[in-house]
PDB file of C-alpha atoms (C1' of nucleotides) in Angstrom:
ATOM      1  CA  MET A   1      25.603  52.901  17.461  1.00 73.00           C
ATOM      2  CA  ASP A   2      27.584  53.450  14.834  1.00 84.00           C
ATOM      3  CA  THR A   3      25.957  54.360  11.346  1.00 84.00           C
ATOM      4  CA  GLU A   4      27.277  50.904   9.841  1.00 85.00           C
ATOM      5  CA  LYS A   5      25.874  48.529  12.831  1.00 88.00           C
ATOM      6  CA  LEU A   6      22.599  51.155  12.121  1.00 90.00           C
ATOM      7  CA  ASN A   7      22.306  50.523   8.349  1.00 91.00           C
ATOM      8  CA  GLU A   8      22.905  47.189   8.906  1.00 92.00           C
ATOM      9  CA  LEU A   9      20.164  46.491  11.434  1.00 93.00           C
ATOM     10  CA  ARG A  10      17.888  48.911   8.979  1.00 94.00           C
ATOM     11  CA  LYS A  11      18.298  46.643   6.394  1.00 95.00           C
ATOM     12  CA  VAL A  12      17.326  43.884   8.704  1.00 94.00           C
ATOM     13  CA  GLU A  13      13.993  45.870   9.544  1.00 95.00           C
ATOM     14  CA  PHE A  14      13.877  45.882   6.041  1.00 95.00           C
ATOM     15  CA  TRP A  15      13.438  42.584   5.133  1.00 95.00           C
ATOM     16  CA  GLU A  16      11.141  41.942   7.857  1.00 95.00           C
ATOM     17  CA  ASN A  17       8.434  44.738   6.506  1.00 95.00           C
ATOM     18  CA  GLU A  18       9.079  43.676   3.165  1.00 95.00           C
ATOM     19  CA  TYR A  19       8.073  39.666   3.633  1.00 94.00           C
ATOM     20  CA  LEU A  20       5.716  40.365   6.211  1.00 94.00           C
ATOM     21  CA  GLU A  21       3.858  42.780   3.527  1.00 94.00           C
ATOM     22  CA  SER A  22       4.576  39.511   0.878  1.00 93.00           C
ATOM     23  CA  ILE A  23       3.276  36.964   3.691  1.00 92.00           C
ATOM     24  CA  PHE A  24      -0.249  39.259   4.234  1.00 92.00           C
ATOM     25  CA  TYR A  25      -1.152  40.211   0.541  1.00 91.00           C
ATOM     26  CA  SER A  26      -0.983  36.329  -0.635  1.00 89.00           C
ATOM     27  CA  LEU A  27      -2.946  34.859   2.287  1.00 89.00           C
ATOM     28  CA  SER A  28      -5.351  38.684   1.707  1.00 90.00           C
ATOM     29  CA  LEU A  29      -5.372  37.086  -1.987  1.00 88.00           C
ATOM     30  CA  ASP A  30      -6.531  33.674  -1.239  1.00 86.00           C
ATOM     31  CA  ARG A  31      -8.576  34.681   2.010  1.00 86.00           C
ATOM     32  CA  GLN A  32     -11.431  32.600   0.641  1.00 87.00           C
ATOM     33  CA  LYS A  33      -9.474  29.724  -0.477  1.00 86.00           C
ATOM     34  CA  MET A  34      -8.474  29.913   3.321  1.00 85.00           C
ATOM     35  CA  LEU A  35     -11.440  30.898   4.899  1.00 84.00           C
ATOM     36  CA  GLU A  36     -12.986  27.385   2.447  1.00 85.00           C
ATOM     37  CA  GLY A  37     -10.044  25.214   3.857  1.00 82.00           C
ATOM     38  CA  PHE A  38     -11.011  25.994   7.234  1.00 78.00           C
ATOM     39  CA  SER A  39     -14.412  24.536   6.568  1.00 78.00           C
ATOM     40  CA  THR A  40     -13.582  21.458   4.710  1.00 78.00           C
ATOM     41  CA  LYS A  41     -13.224  19.484   8.238  1.00 74.00           C
ATOM     42  CA  GLU A  42     -16.928  20.458   9.037  1.00 72.00           C
ATOM     43  CA  GLU A  43     -17.458  17.600   5.632  1.00 76.00           C
ATOM     44  CA  ILE A  44     -16.337  14.659   7.432  1.00 72.00           C
ATOM     45  CA  LYS A  45     -16.854  15.875  11.383  1.00 69.00           C
ATOM     46  CA  GLU A  46     -18.254  12.296  11.509  1.00 69.00           C
ATOM     47  CA  ASP A  47     -15.609  10.393  11.001  1.00 68.00           C
ATOM     48  CA  TRP A  48     -13.329  12.734  13.333  1.00 66.00           C
ATOM     49  CA  GLU A  49     -15.029  13.844  15.994  1.00 63.00           C
ATOM     50  CA  GLU A  50     -15.203  11.177  18.253  1.00 60.00           C
ATOM     51  CA  TYR A  51     -10.989  10.734  18.083  1.00 59.00           C
ATOM     52  CA  LEU A  52     -11.412  14.382  19.350  1.00 56.00           C
ATOM     53  CA  GLY A  53      -9.382  14.272  22.327  1.00 53.00           C
ATOM     54  CA  ASP A  54      -9.798  16.957  25.369  1.00 51.00           C
ATOM     55  CA  GLN A  55      -6.705  18.241  24.561  1.00 49.00           C
ATOM     56  CA  THR A  56      -6.278  18.524  20.766  1.00 54.00           C
ATOM     57  CA  SER A  57      -7.352  21.707  19.463  1.00 56.00           C
ATOM     58  CA  SER A  58      -9.663  21.180  16.684  1.00 56.00           C
ATOM     59  CA  PHE A  59      -7.916  23.952  15.156  1.00 65.00           C
ATOM     60  CA  ALA A  60      -4.227  23.368  15.056  1.00 67.00           C
ATOM     61  CA  THR A  61      -3.408  20.189  13.476  1.00 68.00           C
ATOM     62  CA  GLY A  62      -5.317  21.024  10.556  1.00 73.00           C
ATOM     63  CA  SER A  63      -4.984  24.973  10.273  1.00 76.00           C
ATOM     64  CA  GLU A  64      -1.054  24.442   9.825  1.00 75.00           C
ATOM     65  CA  ARG A  65      -2.200  22.176   6.592  1.00 76.00           C
ATOM     66  CA  ILE A  66      -4.201  24.435   5.394  1.00 82.00           C
ATOM     67  CA  PHE A  67      -0.808  27.260   5.603  1.00 82.00           C
ATOM     68  CA  TYR A  68       1.360  24.540   4.188  1.00 80.00           C
ATOM     69  CA  TRP A  69      -0.749  24.380   0.511  1.00 82.00           C
ATOM     70  CA  LEU A  70      -1.893  28.168   0.612  1.00 84.00           C
ATOM     71  CA  PHE A  71       2.187  28.934   1.044  1.00 81.00           C
ATOM     72  CA  ASN A  72       3.396  26.386  -1.542  1.00 76.00           C
ATOM     73  CA  GLN A  73       4.608  28.818  -3.858  1.00 76.00           C
ATOM     74  CA  PHE A  74       6.256  31.140  -1.076  1.00 80.00           C
ATOM     75  CA  GLY A  75       9.670  29.521  -1.249  1.00 80.00           C
ATOM     76  CA  LYS A  76      11.906  26.011  -1.168  1.00 80.00           C
ATOM     77  CA  PRO A  77      11.169  24.294   2.332  1.00 75.00           C
ATOM     78  CA  ASN A  78      13.566  23.889   4.735  1.00 76.00           C
ATOM     79  CA  SER A  79      13.996  20.088   6.265  1.00 69.00           C
ATOM     80  CA  SER A  80      15.646  21.378   9.405  1.00 69.00           C
ATOM     81  CA  PRO A  81      14.646  20.026  12.603  1.00 66.00           C
ATOM     82  CA  VAL A  82      14.887  23.119  14.475  1.00 68.00           C
ATOM     83  CA  GLY A  83      12.801  25.553  13.637  1.00 68.00           C
ATOM     84  CA  SER A  84       9.030  26.634  13.382  1.00 70.00           C
ATOM     85  CA  ASP A  85       6.153  24.631  11.596  1.00 72.00           C
ATOM     86  CA  MET A  86       6.550  25.915   8.825  1.00 78.00           C
ATOM     87  CA  PHE A  87      10.175  26.690   6.848  1.00 83.00           C
ATOM     88  CA  PHE A  88      11.523  27.907   3.870  1.00 86.00           C
ATOM     89  CA  GLU A  89      14.385  29.524   2.343  1.00 88.00           C
ATOM     90  CA  THR A  90      14.347  32.228  -0.262  1.00 91.00           C
ATOM     91  CA  TYR A  91      16.819  33.719  -2.709  1.00 91.00           C
ATOM     92  CA  ASN A  92      17.598  36.056  -0.111  1.00 92.00           C
ATOM     93  CA  ALA A  93      16.338  34.621   3.685  1.00 92.00           C
ATOM     94  CA  TYR A  94      15.477  31.668   5.839  1.00 91.00           C
ATOM     95  CA  VAL A  95      11.668  32.635   7.040  1.00 90.00           C
ATOM     96  CA  HIS A  96      10.202  30.574   9.722  1.00 88.00           C
ATOM     97  CA  ILE A  97       6.341  30.992  10.168  1.00 87.00           C
ATOM     98  CA  ASP A  98       4.611  29.371  12.967  1.00 84.00           C
ATOM     99  CA  ILE A  99       1.080  28.827  13.699  1.00 83.00           C
ATOM    100  CA  LYS A 100      -0.637  29.654  17.339  1.00 83.00           C
ATOM    101  CA  THR A 101      -4.260  28.366  17.748  1.00 81.00           C
ATOM    102  CA  VAL A 102      -5.959  30.415  20.789  1.00 81.00           C
ATOM    103  CA  THR A 103      -9.293  29.536  22.431  1.00 77.00           C
ATOM    104  CA  LEU A 104     -11.256  32.152  23.246  1.00 77.00           C
ATOM    105  CA  SER A 105     -11.017  30.628  27.102  1.00 71.00           C
ATOM    106  CA  ASN A 106      -7.457  31.143  27.290  1.00 75.00           C
ATOM    107  CA  ILE A 107      -7.935  34.731  25.354  1.00 78.00           C
ATOM    108  CA  GLY A 108      -4.727  35.623  28.117  1.00 74.00           C
ATOM    109  CA  ASP A 109      -2.476  33.604  26.006  1.00 76.00           C
ATOM    110  CA  PHE A 110      -3.290  36.217  23.130  1.00 81.00           C
ATOM    111  CA  ARG A 111      -4.004  39.246  23.831  1.00 78.00           C
ATOM    112  CA  ARG A 112      -0.525  41.367  24.634  1.00 77.00           C
ATOM    113  CA  ASN A 113       1.398  38.306  23.727  1.00 81.00           C
ATOM    114  CA  ILE A 114       1.896  35.220  22.636  1.00 84.00           C
ATOM    115  CA  PHE A 115       4.057  31.572  24.061  1.00 81.00           C
ATOM    116  CA  VAL A 116       6.689  31.393  21.845  1.00 84.00           C
ATOM    117  CA  GLY A 117       8.938  28.145  21.748  1.00 79.00           C
ATOM    118  CA  ASP A 118      12.875  28.300  21.837  1.00 78.00           C
ATOM    119  CA  ASN A 119      13.495  26.330  18.417  1.00 78.00           C
ATOM    120  CA  GLN A 120      10.726  29.383  17.157  1.00 82.00           C
ATOM    121  CA  ASN A 121      13.273  32.525  17.517  1.00 85.00           C
ATOM    122  CA  SER A 122      16.515  34.223  17.338  1.00 87.00           C
ATOM    123  CA  TYR A 123      15.987  36.883  20.081  1.00 87.00           C
ATOM    124  CA  MET A 124      18.109  37.198  22.935  1.00 83.00           C
ATOM    125  CA  GLY A 125      17.835  39.574  25.859  1.00 81.00           C
ATOM    126  CA  ASN A 126      17.218  39.575  29.636  1.00 78.00           C
ATOM    127  CA  ILE A 127      13.540  38.245  30.959  1.00 77.00           C
ATOM    128  CA  ASN A 128      12.417  39.979  33.806  1.00 71.00           C
ATOM    129  CA  VAL A 129      10.295  39.082  36.541  1.00 66.00           C
ATOM    130  CA  ARG A 130       7.649  40.447  38.949  1.00 61.00           C
ATOM    131  CA  GLY A 131      10.589  40.370  42.277  1.00 57.00           C
ATOM    132  CA  LYS A 132      13.352  38.401  40.920  1.00 62.00           C
ATOM    133  CA  GLU A 133      16.630  39.227  39.336  1.00 63.00           C
ATOM    134  CA  PRO A 134      16.239  39.026  35.143  1.00 69.00           C
ATOM    135  CA  ARG A 135      17.290  36.121  33.411  1.00 72.00           C
ATOM    136  CA  PRO A 136      19.431  35.929  30.230  1.00 76.00           C
ATOM    137  CA  TYR A 137      18.005  34.142  27.351  1.00 81.00           C
ATOM    138  CA  LYS A 138      18.760  33.846  24.198  1.00 80.00           C
ATOM    139  CA  GLY A 139      16.753  31.805  21.272  1.00 82.00           C
ATOM    140  CA  HIS A 140      17.800  28.629  19.901  1.00 80.00           C
ATOM    141  CA  LEU A 141      17.521  30.281  15.977  1.00 84.00           C
ATOM    142  CA  PRO A 142      20.672  31.763  14.723  1.00 86.00           C
ATOM    143  CA  THR A 143      20.544  35.446  13.457  1.00 90.00           C
ATOM    144  CA  TYR A 144      21.635  35.125   9.959  1.00 91.00           C
ATOM    145  CA  TYR A 145      22.037  30.705   8.766  1.00 89.00           C
ATOM    146  CA  THR A 146      25.309  30.058   7.038  1.00 86.00           C
ATOM    147  CA  LYS A 147      25.104  27.829   4.242  1.00 82.00           C
ATOM    148  CA  SER A 148      27.996  25.340   3.319  1.00 81.00           C
ATOM    149  CA  ASN A 149      29.024  27.614   1.126  1.00 85.00           C
ATOM    150  CA  GLY A 150      29.468  29.882   3.099  1.00 85.00           C
ATOM    151  CA  LYS A 151      26.755  32.506   1.951  1.00 89.00           C
ATOM    152  CA  LYS A 152      24.635  34.252   4.463  1.00 91.00           C
ATOM    153  CA  LYS A 153      20.832  34.620   5.059  1.00 92.00           C
ATOM    154  CA  ILE A 154      18.855  36.298   7.538  1.00 93.00           C
ATOM    155  CA  CYS A 155      16.221  34.560   9.569  1.00 91.00           C
ATOM    156  CA  LEU A 156      13.353  35.772   9.559  1.00 92.00           C
ATOM    157  CA  THR A 157      10.213  34.542  12.046  1.00 90.00           C
ATOM    158  CA  TYR A 158       6.576  35.247  11.630  1.00 90.00           C
ATOM    159  CA  PHE A 159       3.639  33.847  13.695  1.00 88.00           C
ATOM    160  CA  ILE A 160       0.120  33.481  12.219  1.00 88.00           C
ATOM    161  CA  THR A 161      -2.020  33.528  15.241  1.00 86.00           C
ATOM    162  CA  ILE A 162      -5.696  32.650  15.433  1.00 84.00           C
ATOM    163  CA  LEU A 163      -8.195  33.100  17.733  1.00 83.00           C
ATOM    164  CA  TYR A 164     -11.412  31.256  17.802  1.00 79.00           C
ATOM    165  CA  ASP A 165     -14.477  30.362  19.891  1.00 76.00           C
ATOM    166  CA  GLU A 166     -14.591  26.633  20.641  1.00 69.00           C
ATOM    167  CA  THR A 167     -17.399  25.876  21.715  1.00 68.00           C
ATOM    168  CA  ASN A 168     -18.599  26.573  18.030  1.00 69.00           C
ATOM    169  CA  LEU A 169     -15.425  26.900  15.854  1.00 71.00           C
ATOM    170  CA  ASP A 170     -16.323  30.383  15.018  1.00 77.00           C
ATOM    171  CA  LEU A 171     -13.365  32.321  13.865  1.00 81.00           C
ATOM    172  CA  GLN A 172     -12.702  35.375  16.005  1.00 85.00           C
ATOM    173  CA  THR A 173      -9.475  37.516  13.901  1.00 86.00           C
ATOM    174  CA  ILE A 174      -6.261  36.062  12.859  1.00 88.00           C
ATOM    175  CA  LEU A 175      -2.849  38.313  12.984  1.00 89.00           C
ATOM    176  CA  ILE A 176       0.173  38.005  11.069  1.00 90.00           C
ATOM    177  CA  MET A 177       3.213  39.169  13.311  1.00 89.00           C
ATOM    178  CA  CYS A 178       6.706  39.532  12.650  1.00 91.00           C
ATOM    179  CA  MET A 179       9.027  38.880  16.019  1.00 90.00           C
ATOM    180  CA  PRO A 180      12.397  40.613  15.822  1.00 91.00           C
ATOM    181  CA  ASN A 181      15.141  39.346  14.864  1.00 92.00           C
ATOM    182  CA  GLY A 182      17.762  38.846  17.340  1.00 90.00           C
ATOM    183  CA  LEU A 183      20.194  41.787  16.336  1.00 92.00           C
ATOM    184  CA  LEU A 184      17.425  44.193  16.823  1.00 91.00           C
ATOM    185  CA  ASN A 185      17.618  43.252  20.772  1.00 87.00           C
ATOM    186  CA  LYS A 186      19.660  46.818  20.406  1.00 87.00           C
ATOM    187  CA  VAL A 187      16.310  48.589  19.482  1.00 89.00           C
ATOM    188  CA  TYR A 188      13.452  46.682  21.536  1.00 87.00           C
ATOM    189  CA  GLY A 189      15.664  45.954  24.485  1.00 84.00           C
ATOM    190  CA  ASP A 190      13.915  42.979  26.923  1.00 81.00           C
ATOM    191  CA  LYS A 191      10.256  44.926  26.803  1.00 80.00           C
ATOM    192  CA  ILE A 192       9.040  42.320  24.127  1.00 85.00           C
ATOM    193  CA  ILE A 193      10.193  39.191  25.854  1.00 83.00           C
ATOM    194  CA  SER A 194       8.196  38.108  29.070  1.00 79.00           C
ATOM    195  CA  PRO A 195       8.337  35.029  31.178  1.00 75.00           C
ATOM    196  CA  GLY A 196       6.860  31.971  29.552  1.00 73.00           C
ATOM    197  CA  LYS A 197       4.988  29.219  30.456  1.00 68.00           C
ATOM    198  CA  ASN A 198       7.918  27.204  31.742  1.00 65.00           C
ATOM    199  CA  PRO A 199      11.243  28.451  33.275  1.00 60.00           C
ATOM    200  CA  GLY A 200      13.384  29.462  30.587  1.00 62.00           C
ATOM    201  CA  LYS A 201      10.324  29.806  28.059  1.00 72.00           C
ATOM    202  CA  ILE A 202       9.464  33.400  26.809  1.00 80.00           C
ATOM    203  CA  ARG A 203       6.236  34.998  25.463  1.00 81.00           C
ATOM    204  CA  PHE A 204       6.734  37.367  22.983  1.00 85.00           C
ATOM    205  CA  ASN A 205       4.980  40.580  23.871  1.00 84.00           C
ATOM    206  CA  TYR A 206       4.055  41.818  20.065  1.00 85.00           C
ATOM    207  CA  THR A 207       1.711  44.948  21.708  1.00 82.00           C
ATOM    208  CA  SER A 208       5.267  46.139  22.705  1.00 81.00           C
ATOM    209  CA  CYS A 209       6.291  46.748  19.582  1.00 85.00           C
ATOM    210  CA  PRO A 210       3.839  47.196  17.365  1.00 86.00           C
ATOM    211  CA  TYR A 211       6.023  48.936  14.380  1.00 89.00           C
ATOM    212  CA  PHE A 212       9.278  48.777  12.492  1.00 92.00           C
ATOM    213  CA  GLU A 213      11.013  51.180  14.289  1.00 90.00           C
ATOM    214  CA  LEU A 214      14.117  52.091  12.306  1.00 92.00           C
ATOM    215  CA  LEU A 215      11.514  52.295   9.171  1.00 91.00           C
ATOM    216  CA  ASP A 216      10.989  55.834   8.345  1.00 82.00           C
ATOM    217  CA  GLU A 217       7.328  55.177   7.402  1.00 81.00           C
ATOM    218  CA  ARG A 218       6.734  53.351  11.004  1.00 80.00           C
ATOM    219  CA  ALA A 219       5.316  50.270   9.273  1.00 90.00           C
ATOM    220  CA  SER A 220       3.213  47.878  11.397  1.00 90.00           C
ATOM    221  CA  ARG A 221       4.734  44.897  12.727  1.00 91.00           C
ATOM    222  CA  ILE A 222       1.394  43.205  13.368  1.00 90.00           C
ATOM    223  CA  LYS A 223      -0.871  42.514  10.045  1.00 90.00           C
ATOM    224  CA  VAL A 224      -5.064  41.748  10.780  1.00 90.00           C
ATOM    225  CA  LEU A 225      -5.871  39.161   8.041  1.00 90.00           C
ATOM    226  CA  LEU A 226      -9.438  38.624   9.689  1.00 88.00           C
ATOM    227  CA  TRP A 227     -11.197  40.496  11.577  1.00 88.00           C
ATOM    228  CA  LYS A 228     -14.946  39.195  12.713  1.00 83.00           C
ATOM    229  CA  GLU A 229     -16.931  41.463  14.379  1.00 80.00           C
ATOM    230  CA  GLU A 230     -19.771  39.868  13.785  1.00 80.00           C
ATOM    231  CA  ASN A 231     -18.536  36.679  15.804  1.00 77.00           C
ATOM    232  CA  MET A 232     -17.210  38.451  18.427  1.00 78.00           C
ATOM    233  CA  GLU A 233     -19.188  38.874  22.178  1.00 76.00           C
ATOM    234  CA  GLU A 234     -18.739  42.629  22.931  1.00 74.00           C
ATOM    235  CA  SER A 235     -16.545  41.821  26.134  1.00 73.00           C
ATOM    236  CA  VAL A 236     -14.359  40.346  23.695  1.00 78.00           C
ATOM    237  CA  GLU A 237     -14.293  43.081  21.894  1.00 79.00           C
ATOM    238  CA  LYS A 238     -13.231  45.272  23.698  1.00 74.00           C
ATOM    239  CA  LYS A 239     -10.233  43.475  25.652  1.00 77.00           C
ATOM    240  CA  LEU A 240      -9.008  42.930  21.490  1.00 80.00           C
ATOM    241  CA  SER A 241      -9.447  47.185  21.361  1.00 78.00           C
ATOM    242  CA  PHE A 242      -5.872  47.105  19.812  1.00 79.00           C
ATOM    243  CA  ILE A 243      -6.225  44.922  17.544  1.00 83.00           C
ATOM    244  CA  LYS A 244      -9.374  46.695  15.873  1.00 83.00           C
ATOM    245  CA  GLU A 245      -8.090  50.125  16.537  1.00 82.00           C
ATOM    246  CA  LEU A 246      -5.185  48.323  14.342  1.00 85.00           C
ATOM    247  CA  TYR A 247      -7.422  46.536  11.770  1.00 86.00           C
ATOM    248  CA  GLU A 248      -9.145  49.819  11.096  1.00 85.00           C
ATOM    249  CA  ARG A 249      -5.929  51.878  10.726  1.00 83.00           C
ATOM    250  CA  GLN A 250      -5.123  48.932   8.146  1.00 81.00           C
ATOM    251  CA  ASP A 251      -8.610  49.169   6.151  1.00 71.00           C
ATOM    252  CA  LYS A 252      -7.977  53.109   6.019  1.00 70.00           C
ATOM    253  CA  SER A 253      -4.186  52.577   4.473  1.00 68.00           C
TER     254      SER A 253
ATOM    255  C1'  DG B   1      11.530  -5.120  18.697  1.00 82.64           C
ATOM    256  C1'  DT B   2       9.210  -3.214  23.229  1.00 82.64           C
ATOM    257  C1'  DG B   3       8.309  -0.127  25.916  1.00 82.64           C
ATOM    258  C1'  DA B   4      10.310   3.387  29.296  1.00 82.64           C
ATOM    259  C1'  DA B   5      11.766   7.958  29.544  1.00 82.64           C
ATOM    260  C1'  DC B   6      12.783  12.352  27.395  1.00 82.64           C
ATOM    261  C1'  DT B   7      11.745  16.661  24.484  1.00 82.64           C
ATOM    262  C1'  DT B   8       8.945  19.539  22.860  1.00 82.64           C
ATOM    263  C1'  DC B   9       4.809  22.572  21.850  1.00 82.64           C
ATOM    264  C1'  DT B  10       0.432  23.499  23.859  1.00 82.64           C
ATOM    265  C1'  DT B  11      -3.879  23.338  26.597  1.00 82.64           C
ATOM    266  C1'  DC B  12      -5.871  23.823  30.968  1.00 82.64           C
ATOM    267  C1'  DC B  13      -5.947  25.878  35.120  1.00 82.64           C
ATOM    268  C1'  DT B  14      -4.708  28.577  39.443  1.00 82.64           C
ATOM    269  C1'  DA B  15      -2.522  31.752  43.002  1.00 82.64           C
ATOM    270  C1'  DA B  16      -0.581  36.059  43.474  1.00 82.64           C
ATOM    271  C1'  DA B  17      -0.614  40.671  42.452  1.00 82.64           C
ATOM    272  C1'  DG B  18      -2.307  44.618  40.315  1.00 82.64           C
ATOM    273  C1'  DA B  19      -6.739  47.282  38.781  1.00 82.64           C
ATOM    274  C1'  DC B  20     -10.944  49.570  40.435  1.00 82.64           C
TER     275       DC B  20
ATOM    276  C1'  DG C   1     -13.607  44.032  48.300  1.00 82.64           C
ATOM    277  C1'  DT C   2     -14.081  42.173  43.784  1.00 82.64           C
ATOM    278  C1'  DC C   3     -12.479  41.797  39.241  1.00 82.64           C
ATOM    279  C1'  DT C   4      -9.254  40.906  36.142  1.00 82.64           C
ATOM    280  C1'  DT C   5      -4.368  39.809  34.531  1.00 82.64           C
ATOM    281  C1'  DT C   6      -0.170  37.956  34.455  1.00 82.64           C
ATOM    282  C1'  DA C   7       3.416  34.169  35.590  1.00 82.64           C
ATOM    283  C1'  DG C   8       4.099  30.157  35.766  1.00 82.64           C
ATOM    284  C1'  DG C   9       2.362  24.739  36.955  1.00 82.64           C
ATOM    285  C1'  DA C  10       0.394  20.947  35.601  1.00 82.64           C
ATOM    286  C1'  DA C  11       0.055  17.567  32.136  1.00 82.64           C
ATOM    287  C1'  DG C  12      -1.731  15.695  27.178  1.00 82.64           C
ATOM    288  C1'  DA C  13      -0.048  15.006  22.747  1.00 82.64           C
ATOM    289  C1'  DA C  14       3.038  13.275  19.282  1.00 82.64           C
ATOM    290  C1'  DG C  15       7.596  11.975  18.134  1.00 82.64           C
ATOM    291  C1'  DT C  16      12.445  10.553  19.437  1.00 82.64           C
ATOM    292  C1'  DT C  17      16.314   8.317  21.961  1.00 82.64           C
ATOM    293  C1'  DC C  18      17.703   4.463  24.738  1.00 82.64           C
ATOM    294  C1'  DA C  19      18.280   0.712  27.036  1.00 82.64           C
ATOM    295  C1'  DC C  20      17.100  -4.582  27.189  1.00 82.64           C
TER     296       DC C  20
END
DNA sequence: GTGAACTTCTTCCTAAAGAC
DNA sequence: GTCTTTAGGAAGAAGTTCAC
């Protein structure tokens, strides 16, 4: 890779890291506010409980509202119909933030990778399926957005993933992760995407890219916003040892 | 205006492969 | 042989599009 290209990719990773840190610290400061926000549903539980369908997550809808509230100063919301749950414009970037909620019974959808919509990422590469031909993939988001005045801004993708116990609604852990911009497929290759729920869809293997590989300080692409060991069964803790290590390392730094 | 069909994201579930 | 993990099918929820 020539130096000019490498510098461009480093710049992309620099801004991915800057915004990840910004999201993480902003939510860390508002941690108590966030937890209180999550618990507000309990106050009026009798009024909504009977209308909660089997397929409706008790966390998903409400948690999006809480994060919208917490992100109210993050940037200017954008109304594009193609994008994540939250989509903001800042002075130099377009930032997509999608909220994913996963129950303990479905921990397989959380442990190594998470399901990602085509309209939530700009990654491109080949999906390698056991015993089959690789399938080409391209997310629907651009690597750069071009404004009507010709100005370009980088497209950044983040996921806030919430793992909770569906039996008592106890939070287990909350992660904030950055999915590499599509330009970085030259760095991360195909290892970070795997087959999704349906043909053509993908899962983001966040455990395959724990660091910003082009940054000197090897900053983490995954931040542990909440780790509630006291709520966790030993078997769950064991399955999430990767996240626990990350949390302990993050705590020391 | 109405309702069927379609789209996207999500949850629930399972067959097959892999690990122990 | 049994348990765990992976890949992905089926279907619900919510919203949109389109024909009538």
